[in-house]
PDB file of C-alpha atoms in Angstrom:
ATOM      1  CA  MET A   1      -0.004   0.063   0.054  1.00 94.00           C
ATOM      2  CA  GLU A   2       1.344   3.358  -1.012  1.00 96.00           C
ATOM      3  CA  SER A   3       1.674   6.238   1.390  1.00 97.00           C
ATOM      4  CA  ILE A   4      -0.418   9.375   0.746  1.00 95.00           C
ATOM      5  CA  ASP A   5       3.014  10.924  -0.182  1.00 96.00           C
ATOM      6  CA  PRO A   6       4.901   8.530  -2.481  1.00 96.00           C
ATOM      7  CA  LYS A   7       8.073   9.889  -0.906  1.00 96.00           C
ATOM      8  CA  CYS A   8       7.149   8.202   2.365  1.00 97.00           C
ATOM      9  CA  THR A   9       6.186   4.793   0.921  1.00 98.00           C
ATOM     10  CA  LYS A  10       9.438   2.996   1.556  1.00 98.00           C
ATOM     11  CA  LEU A  11       9.675   4.397   5.100  1.00 98.00           C
ATOM     12  CA  LYS A  12       6.059   3.205   5.596  1.00 98.00           C
ATOM     13  CA  HIS A  13       6.777  -0.341   4.460  1.00 98.00           C
ATOM     14  CA  GLU A  14       9.856  -0.502   6.637  1.00 98.00           C
ATOM     15  CA  PHE A  15       8.025   0.596   9.674  1.00 98.00           C
ATOM     16  CA  ASP A  16       4.910  -1.578   8.974  1.00 97.00           C
ATOM     17  CA  ALA A  17       7.138  -4.682   8.708  1.00 97.00           C
ATOM     18  CA  CYS A  18       8.868  -3.778  12.065  1.00 98.00           C
ATOM     19  CA  PHE A  19       5.492  -3.062  13.716  1.00 98.00           C
ATOM     20  CA  THR A  20       3.774  -6.276  12.765  1.00 96.00           C
ATOM     21  CA  TRP A  21       6.788  -8.258  13.891  1.00 97.00           C
ATOM     22  CA  TRP A  22       7.047  -6.316  17.177  1.00 97.00           C
ATOM     23  CA  TYR A  23       3.243  -6.441  17.824  1.00 98.00           C
ATOM     24  CA  SER A  24       3.008 -10.185  17.730  1.00 96.00           C
ATOM     25  CA  GLU A  25       6.571 -11.270  18.999  1.00 95.00           C
ATOM     26  CA  LYS A  26       7.028  -8.524  21.731  1.00 96.00           C
ATOM     27  CA  PHE A  27       4.017  -6.471  22.687  1.00 97.00           C
ATOM     28  CA  LEU A  28       1.523  -9.236  22.938  1.00 96.00           C
ATOM     29  CA  LYS A  29       3.993 -11.352  24.717  1.00 94.00           C
ATOM     30  CA  GLY A  30       4.434  -8.722  27.501  1.00 90.00           C
ATOM     31  CA  SER A  31       7.624  -6.904  26.305  1.00 87.00           C
ATOM     32  CA  LYS A  32       7.615  -3.166  27.129  1.00 79.00           C
ATOM     33  CA  THR A  33      10.503  -2.281  24.732  1.00 85.00           C
ATOM     34  CA  ASN A  34      10.006  -0.147  21.747  1.00 86.00           C
ATOM     35  CA  ASP A  35      12.039  -1.868  19.046  1.00 93.00           C
ATOM     36  CA  CYS A  36      10.610   0.100  16.114  1.00 97.00           C
ATOM     37  CA  GLU A  37      11.261   3.645  17.454  1.00 95.00           C
ATOM     38  CA  GLN A  38      13.787   4.592  14.891  1.00 96.00           C
ATOM     39  CA  ALA A  39      11.888   3.346  11.996  1.00 97.00           C
ATOM     40  CA  PHE A  40       8.802   5.053  13.227  1.00 97.00           C
ATOM     41  CA  ARG A  41      10.450   8.425  13.753  1.00 97.00           C
ATOM     42  CA  LYS A  42      11.618   8.613  10.074  1.00 97.00           C
ATOM     43  CA  TYR A  43       8.129   7.437   8.739  1.00 98.00           C
ATOM     44  CA  GLN A  44       6.336   9.927  11.012  1.00 97.00           C
ATOM     45  CA  GLU A  45       8.444  12.845  10.121  1.00 96.00           C
ATOM     46  CA  CYS A  46       7.867  12.222   6.358  1.00 97.00           C
ATOM     47  CA  VAL A  47       4.032  11.796   6.967  1.00 97.00           C
ATOM     48  CA  LYS A  48       3.790  14.943   9.161  1.00 95.00           C
ATOM     49  CA  GLN A  49       5.315  16.997   6.304  1.00 95.00           C
ATOM     50  CA  ALA A  50       2.877  15.420   3.807  1.00 94.00           C
ATOM     51  CA  LEU A  51      -0.106  16.359   6.086  1.00 95.00           C
ATOM     52  CA  LYS A  52       1.085  19.934   6.268  1.00 93.00           C
ATOM     53  CA  ASP A  53       1.468  20.123   2.523  1.00 93.00           C
ATOM     54  CA  LYS A  54      -2.110  18.704   2.069  1.00 91.00           C
ATOM     55  CA  GLY A  55      -3.479  21.192   4.659  1.00 92.00           C
ATOM     56  CA  LEU A  56      -4.849  18.372   6.851  1.00 93.00           C
ATOM     57  CA  SER A  57      -3.155  19.328  10.123  1.00 92.00           C
ATOM     58  CA  LYS A  58      -5.856  21.626  11.480  1.00 91.00           C
ATOM     59  CA  MET A  59      -8.710  19.163  10.577  1.00 92.00           C
ATOM     60  CA  ILE A  60      -6.874  16.356  12.334  1.00 95.00           C
ATOM     61  CA  ASN A  61      -6.497  18.448  15.511  1.00 93.00           C
ATOM     62  CA  ASP A  62     -10.070  19.537  15.422  1.00 92.00           C
ATOM     63  CA  ALA A  63     -11.290  15.921  15.317  1.00 94.00           C
ATOM     64  CA  ARG A  64      -9.147  14.684  18.112  1.00 95.00           C
ATOM     65  CA  PRO A  65     -11.526  15.388  21.077  1.00 93.00           C
ATOM     66  CA  SER A  66     -14.393  13.463  19.451  1.00 93.00           C
ATOM     67  CA  ILE A  67     -12.495  10.241  19.292  1.00 95.00           C
ATOM     68  CA  GLY A  68     -10.784  10.513  22.622  1.00 94.00           C
ATOM     69  CA  SER A  69      -7.214  10.928  21.142  1.00 94.00           C
ATOM     70  CA  ARG A  70      -4.596  11.902  23.633  1.00 86.00           C
ATOM     71  CA  PHE A  71      -2.272  13.027  20.929  1.00 92.00           C
ATOM     72  CA  ASP A  72      -1.600  16.683  20.050  1.00 81.00           C
ATOM     73  CA  THR A  73      -0.311  18.428  17.040  1.00 66.00           C
ATOM     74  CA  GLU A  74       3.252  19.537  17.868  1.00 54.00           C
TER      75      GLU A  74
ATOM     76  CA  MET B   1     -29.692  10.883  12.752  1.00 93.00           C
ATOM     77  CA  ARG B   2     -29.057   7.174  11.780  1.00 96.00           C
ATOM     78  CA  LEU B   3     -27.495   4.594  13.998  1.00 97.00           C
ATOM     79  CA  PHE B   4     -25.612   1.575  12.844  1.00 97.00           C
ATOM     80  CA  GLU B   5     -24.855  -1.543  14.987  1.00 97.00           C
ATOM     81  CA  ALA B   6     -23.212  -4.815  14.129  1.00 97.00           C
ATOM     82  CA  ALA B   7     -21.667  -7.647  16.005  1.00 97.00           C
ATOM     83  CA  HIS B   8     -19.733 -10.663  14.884  1.00 97.00           C
ATOM     84  CA  VAL B   9     -17.717 -13.685  16.351  1.00 98.00           C
ATOM     85  CA  PHE B  10     -14.407 -14.271  14.669  1.00 98.00           C
ATOM     86  CA  LYS B  11     -13.325 -17.828  15.246  1.00 98.00           C
ATOM     87  CA  HIS B  12      -9.846 -17.017  16.251  1.00 98.00           C
ATOM     88  CA  ASP B  13      -8.310 -15.894  19.547  1.00 98.00           C
ATOM     89  CA  TRP B  14      -8.058 -12.336  20.498  1.00 98.00           C
ATOM     90  CA  GLU B  15      -4.335 -11.951  19.873  1.00 98.00           C
ATOM     91  CA  THR B  16      -4.642 -13.223  16.405  1.00 98.00           C
ATOM     92  CA  VAL B  17      -7.733 -11.056  15.559  1.00 98.00           C
ATOM     93  CA  SER B  18      -6.047  -7.876  17.035  1.00 98.00           C
ATOM     94  CA  LEU B  19      -2.917  -8.646  14.789  1.00 98.00           C
ATOM     95  CA  ALA B  20      -5.173  -9.147  11.777  1.00 98.00           C
ATOM     96  CA  ASN B  21      -6.617  -5.722  12.563  1.00 98.00           C
ATOM     97  CA  TRP B  22      -3.181  -4.257  12.094  1.00 98.00           C
ATOM     98  CA  ARG B  23      -2.400  -6.176   9.003  1.00 97.00           C
ATOM     99  CA  LYS B  24      -5.978  -5.552   7.503  1.00 97.00           C
ATOM    100  CA  TYR B  25      -4.996  -3.197   4.724  1.00 97.00           C
ATOM    101  CA  PRO B  26      -4.690  -3.666   1.779  1.00 95.00           C
ATOM    102  CA  ASN B  27      -7.046  -6.529   1.121  1.00 94.00           C
ATOM    103  CA  SER B  28      -9.074  -7.384  -1.952  1.00 95.00           C
ATOM    104  CA  LYS B  29     -12.482  -6.885  -0.238  1.00 96.00           C
ATOM    105  CA  THR B  30     -11.813  -3.201   0.585  1.00 96.00           C
ATOM    106  CA  PRO B  31     -10.404  -1.547  -2.476  1.00 96.00           C
ATOM    107  CA  HIS B  32     -12.079   1.707  -1.338  1.00 96.00           C
ATOM    108  CA  VAL B  33      -9.496   2.041   1.424  1.00 97.00           C
ATOM    109  CA  ARG B  34      -6.603   3.710  -0.364  1.00 97.00           C
ATOM    110  CA  HIS B  35      -4.312   4.813   2.275  1.00 97.00           C
ATOM    111  CA  VAL B  36      -3.644   4.116   5.919  1.00 98.00           C
ATOM    112  CA  GLU B  37      -0.967   6.064   7.883  1.00 98.00           C
ATOM    113  CA  ILE B  38      -0.024   5.795  11.437  1.00 97.00           C
ATOM    114  CA  LEU B  39       0.328   9.446  12.662  1.00 97.00           C
ATOM    115  CA  ASN B  40       1.146   8.785  16.373  1.00 97.00           C
ATOM    116  CA  GLN B  41       1.827   5.791  18.359  1.00 96.00           C
ATOM    117  CA  ASP B  42       3.203   4.970  21.765  1.00 93.00           C
ATOM    118  CA  VAL B  43       2.957   2.466  24.714  1.00 94.00           C
ATOM    119  CA  ASP B  44       1.795   4.091  28.029  1.00 91.00           C
ATOM    120  CA  PRO B  45       4.639   3.140  30.443  1.00 89.00           C
ATOM    121  CA  SER B  46       2.375   2.787  33.397  1.00 90.00           C
ATOM    122  CA  THR B  47      -0.522   0.895  31.886  1.00 92.00           C
ATOM    123  CA  GLY B  48       1.253  -0.932  28.998  1.00 93.00           C
ATOM    124  CA  VAL B  49      -1.648   0.227  26.707  1.00 95.00           C
ATOM    125  CA  LEU B  50      -0.662   0.686  22.962  1.00 96.00           C
ATOM    126  CA  ARG B  51      -2.154   3.945  21.731  1.00 96.00           C
ATOM    127  CA  THR B  52      -2.301   4.588  18.015  1.00 97.00           C
ATOM    128  CA  GLU B  53      -3.697   7.416  15.904  1.00 98.00           C
ATOM    129  CA  ARG B  54      -4.170   6.719  12.184  1.00 98.00           C
ATOM    130  CA  LEU B  55      -5.337   8.570   9.113  1.00 98.00           C
ATOM    131  CA  ILE B  56      -7.347   6.616   6.582  1.00 98.00           C
ATOM    132  CA  MET B  57      -8.173   7.893   2.999  1.00 97.00           C
ATOM    133  CA  VAL B  58     -11.123   6.384   1.289  1.00 96.00           C
ATOM    134  CA  GLN B  59     -12.094   6.807  -2.176  1.00 96.00           C
ATOM    135  CA  GLN B  60     -15.106   5.057  -3.858  1.00 94.00           C
ATOM    136  CA  ASN B  61     -18.000   5.745  -6.345  1.00 91.00           C
ATOM    137  CA  VAL B  62     -20.806   7.431  -4.489  1.00 90.00           C
ATOM    138  CA  PRO B  63     -24.309   8.305  -5.566  1.00 91.00           C
ATOM    139  CA  ALA B  64     -24.726  11.358  -7.820  1.00 90.00           C
ATOM    140  CA  LEU B  65     -26.535  13.293  -5.040  1.00 90.00           C
ATOM    141  CA  VAL B  66     -23.756  12.620  -2.539  1.00 90.00           C
ATOM    142  CA  ARG B  67     -21.063  13.656  -5.047  1.00 90.00           C
ATOM    143  CA  ARG B  68     -22.925  16.804  -5.815  1.00 90.00           C
ATOM    144  CA  VAL B  69     -23.493  17.796  -2.164  1.00 91.00           C
ATOM    145  CA  PHE B  70     -19.989  16.796  -0.907  1.00 90.00           C
ATOM    146  CA  GLY B  71     -18.155  17.938  -3.964  1.00 88.00           C
ATOM    147  CA  GLY B  72     -16.108  14.799  -4.309  1.00 88.00           C
ATOM    148  CA  ASP B  73     -15.678  11.040  -3.665  1.00 89.00           C
ATOM    149  CA  THR B  74     -12.582  11.188  -1.409  1.00 93.00           C
ATOM    150  CA  SER B  75     -12.676  11.398   2.349  1.00 95.00           C
ATOM    151  CA  TYR B  76     -10.335  11.162   5.237  1.00 96.00           C
ATOM    152  CA  VAL B  77     -11.080   9.529   8.619  1.00 97.00           C
ATOM    153  CA  LEU B  78      -9.107   9.980  11.785  1.00 97.00           C
ATOM    154  CA  GLU B  79      -8.902   6.878  14.083  1.00 98.00           C
ATOM    155  CA  TYR B  80      -7.733   6.520  17.618  1.00 98.00           C
ATOM    156  CA  SER B  81      -7.237   3.124  19.196  1.00 98.00           C
ATOM    157  CA  GLU B  82      -6.050   1.575  22.459  1.00 98.00           C
ATOM    158  CA  VAL B  83      -4.794  -1.984  22.809  1.00 98.00           C
ATOM    159  CA  ASP B  84      -4.695  -3.346  26.312  1.00 97.00           C
ATOM    160  CA  PRO B  85      -2.658  -6.568  26.111  1.00 96.00           C
ATOM    161  CA  GLN B  86      -3.541  -7.684  29.679  1.00 95.00           C
ATOM    162  CA  GLN B  87      -7.139  -7.052  29.650  1.00 97.00           C
ATOM    163  CA  LYS B  88      -7.253  -8.261  25.921  1.00 98.00           C
ATOM    164  CA  THR B  89      -9.205  -5.251  24.649  1.00 98.00           C
ATOM    165  CA  LEU B  90      -8.893  -3.388  21.358  1.00 98.00           C
ATOM    166  CA  VAL B  91     -10.958  -0.377  21.164  1.00 98.00           C
ATOM    167  CA  MET B  92     -11.051   1.947  18.148  1.00 98.00           C
ATOM    168  CA  GLN B  93     -13.011   5.252  17.613  1.00 98.00           C
ATOM    169  CA  SER B  94     -13.066   7.250  14.381  1.00 97.00           C
ATOM    170  CA  GLN B  95     -14.536  10.345  12.951  1.00 97.00           C
ATOM    171  CA  ASN B  96     -14.552  11.779   9.420  1.00 96.00           C
ATOM    172  CA  LEU B  97     -12.344  14.661   8.829  1.00 95.00           C
ATOM    173  CA  THR B  98     -13.791  15.812   5.393  1.00 94.00           C
ATOM    174  CA  PHE B  99     -17.201  17.114   4.891  1.00 92.00           C
ATOM    175  CA  SER B 100     -17.633  17.272   8.679  1.00 92.00           C
ATOM    176  CA  ASN B 101     -19.582  20.586   8.225  1.00 92.00           C
ATOM    177  CA  LEU B 102     -22.270  18.504   6.218  1.00 94.00           C
ATOM    178  CA  LEU B 103     -22.147  15.104   7.720  1.00 94.00           C
ATOM    179  CA  SER B 104     -20.702  13.674  10.919  1.00 96.00           C
ATOM    180  CA  VAL B 105     -19.872   9.916  11.012  1.00 97.00           C
ATOM    181  CA  GLY B 106     -18.572   8.652  14.392  1.00 97.00           C
ATOM    182  CA  GLU B 107     -17.809   4.998  14.917  1.00 98.00           C
ATOM    183  CA  ARG B 108     -16.624   2.756  17.778  1.00 98.00           C
ATOM    184  CA  ILE B 109     -15.263  -0.713  17.309  1.00 98.00           C
ATOM    185  CA  GLU B 110     -14.313  -3.152  20.066  1.00 98.00           C
ATOM    186  CA  PHE B 111     -12.627  -6.550  20.009  1.00 98.00           C
ATOM    187  CA  ARG B 112     -12.763  -8.631  23.107  1.00 98.00           C
ATOM    188  CA  PRO B 113     -12.335 -12.379  23.811  1.00 98.00           C
ATOM    189  CA  ASP B 114     -15.564 -14.317  23.652  1.00 98.00           C
ATOM    190  CA  ALA B 115     -16.644 -14.929  27.208  1.00 97.00           C
ATOM    191  CA  GLN B 116     -18.060 -18.395  26.015  1.00 96.00           C
ATOM    192  CA  ASP B 117     -14.982 -19.456  24.072  1.00 97.00           C
ATOM    193  CA  ALA B 118     -11.422 -18.073  24.669  1.00 94.00           C
ATOM    194  CA  GLY B 119     -10.459 -19.209  21.253  1.00 97.00           C
ATOM    195  CA  HIS B 120     -12.903 -16.753  19.753  1.00 98.00           C
ATOM    196  CA  THR B 121     -13.250 -13.043  19.579  1.00 98.00           C
ATOM    197  CA  VAL B 122     -16.344 -10.855  19.713  1.00 98.00           C
ATOM    198  CA  PHE B 123     -16.307  -7.777  17.540  1.00 98.00           C
ATOM    199  CA  THR B 124     -18.879  -5.018  18.050  1.00 98.00           C
ATOM    200  CA  GLN B 125     -19.405  -1.956  15.925  1.00 98.00           C
ATOM    201  CA  SER B 126     -21.576   1.010  16.279  1.00 98.00           C
ATOM    202  CA  ALA B 127     -21.809   4.223  14.426  1.00 98.00           C
ATOM    203  CA  GLN B 128     -23.784   7.436  14.466  1.00 97.00           C
ATOM    204  CA  LEU B 129     -24.451   9.396  11.143  1.00 97.00           C
ATOM    205  CA  LYS B 130     -25.823  12.923  11.390  1.00 96.00           C
ATOM    206  CA  ALA B 131     -26.403  15.305   8.479  1.00 95.00           C
ATOM    207  CA  SER B 132     -26.144  19.010   9.151  1.00 94.00           C
ATOM    208  CA  GLY B 133     -29.370  21.060   9.270  1.00 90.00           C
ATOM    209  CA  ALA B 134     -27.709  23.185   6.624  1.00 90.00           C
ATOM    210  CA  LEU B 135     -28.635  20.481   4.082  1.00 91.00           C
ATOM    211  CA  PHE B 136     -32.435  21.286   4.861  1.00 90.00           C
ATOM    212  CA  ARG B 137     -34.713  18.802   2.979  1.00 92.00           C
ATOM    213  CA  LEU B 138     -31.684  16.919   1.569  1.00 93.00           C
ATOM    214  CA  ALA B 139     -30.500  15.874   5.063  1.00 94.00           C
ATOM    215  CA  ASN B 140     -32.614  12.751   5.483  1.00 94.00           C
ATOM    216  CA  LYS B 141     -31.866  11.557   1.992  1.00 94.00           C
ATOM    217  CA  ILE B 142     -28.041  12.108   2.504  1.00 94.00           C
ATOM    218  CA  GLU B 143     -28.191  10.302   5.814  1.00 95.00           C
ATOM    219  CA  ASP B 144     -29.960   7.345   4.218  1.00 95.00           C
ATOM    220  CA  LEU B 145     -27.510   7.197   1.316  1.00 95.00           C
ATOM    221  CA  CYS B 146     -24.544   7.396   3.629  1.00 95.00           C
ATOM    222  CA  TRP B 147     -25.868   4.958   6.197  1.00 96.00           C
ATOM    223  CA  SER B 148     -26.464   2.500   3.237  1.00 96.00           C
ATOM    224  CA  ARG B 149     -22.906   2.806   2.055  1.00 95.00           C
ATOM    225  CA  PHE B 150     -21.582   2.666   5.580  1.00 96.00           C
ATOM    226  CA  SER B 151     -23.414  -0.709   6.047  1.00 97.00           C
ATOM    227  CA  ASP B 152     -21.988  -2.014   2.874  1.00 96.00           C
ATOM    228  CA  ASN B 153     -18.441  -1.044   3.767  1.00 96.00           C
ATOM    229  CA  ALA B 154     -18.854  -2.526   7.170  1.00 97.00           C
ATOM    230  CA  GLN B 155     -19.701  -5.882   5.559  1.00 97.00           C
ATOM    231  CA  VAL B 156     -16.825  -6.018   3.182  1.00 97.00           C
ATOM    232  CA  GLY B 157     -14.582  -4.727   5.943  1.00 97.00           C
ATOM    233  CA  ARG B 158     -15.439  -7.820   8.071  1.00 97.00           C
ATOM    234  CA  LEU B 159     -14.777 -10.094   4.863  1.00 97.00           C
ATOM    235  CA  GLY B 160     -11.503  -8.371   4.539  1.00 97.00           C
ATOM    236  CA  LEU B 161     -10.591  -9.110   8.196  1.00 98.00           C
ATOM    237  CA  GLU B 162     -11.549 -12.801   7.626  1.00 98.00           C
ATOM    238  CA  GLN B 163      -9.401 -12.821   4.529  1.00 97.00           C
ATOM    239  CA  VAL B 164      -6.356 -11.544   6.460  1.00 97.00           C
ATOM    240  CA  LEU B 165      -6.965 -14.091   9.182  1.00 98.00           C
ATOM    241  CA  THR B 166      -6.976 -16.895   6.607  1.00 97.00           C
ATOM    242  CA  THR B 167      -3.576 -15.475   5.413  1.00 97.00           C
ATOM    243  CA  ILE B 168      -2.240 -15.469   8.934  1.00 97.00           C
ATOM    244  CA  MET B 169      -3.310 -19.035   9.513  1.00 97.00           C
ATOM    245  CA  ALA B 170      -1.726 -20.128   6.290  1.00 97.00           C
ATOM    246  CA  GLU B 171       1.574 -18.519   7.177  1.00 95.00           C
ATOM    247  CA  ARG B 172       1.628 -20.254  10.594  1.00 95.00           C
ATOM    248  CA  LYS B 173       0.887 -23.499   8.968  1.00 94.00           C
ATOM    249  CA  ALA B 174       3.739 -23.060   6.493  1.00 95.00           C
ATOM    250  CA  MET B 175       6.060 -22.145   9.396  1.00 91.00           C
ATOM    251  CA  THR B 176       5.327 -25.213  11.464  1.00 91.00           C
ATOM    252  CA  GLN B 177       5.569 -27.324   8.378  1.00 88.00           C
ATOM    253  CA  ALA B 178       9.043 -26.006   7.616  1.00 85.00           C
ATOM    254  CA  GLN B 179      10.323 -26.805  11.028  1.00 77.00           C
TER     255      GLN B 179
END
């Protein structure tokens, strides 16, 4: 699956692969370590830029309370 | 306002179904889901709960009236979820980002182990669709059309999850055979 910005697709795939491994082999088995931190940061940075370019950041922040999201736009 | 509710039992344990949830896209049953991005994610150090925020982009053919009123066929949805690996709960809430001044669609999904059978997982889904009064006499029709589409998407969504579960089981079988 492509990322909303093709520039981020490779980073997305790398993170997705790490996450699905970590989720079943670590997280569900009780491990509290975050093995995919690095891969996530790279992917996240790329996507955040894409969101800004598409003008989605404000809409996202406005919708957060209605879904109980604890995250905040930096 | 229209309400939507659905429930289903997946014949796999909660761990497997929750994994399938993360591996759901892409699948051949839900081609309308074009992009899924994780915007934020962390594990709460005190509770061990995995918190995730995702952006989902959907594009599909819509009835002419919907296309006219909304001005397009592409929409974005924001989803927030929490996975508690000890309690074995996966709860997801989502809200549409686009056309929110015309129609509000809020959805809640939960996956929990089946109390009758630990090898099964109960899925519950509920959604609220509310058109803006600014649509005047079109509000009811828009709600009906969108509820109908939501219901169709919910059904193929479940089929998509079943498809991913089949894939996961096939992978596990292949791995045990290889050993």
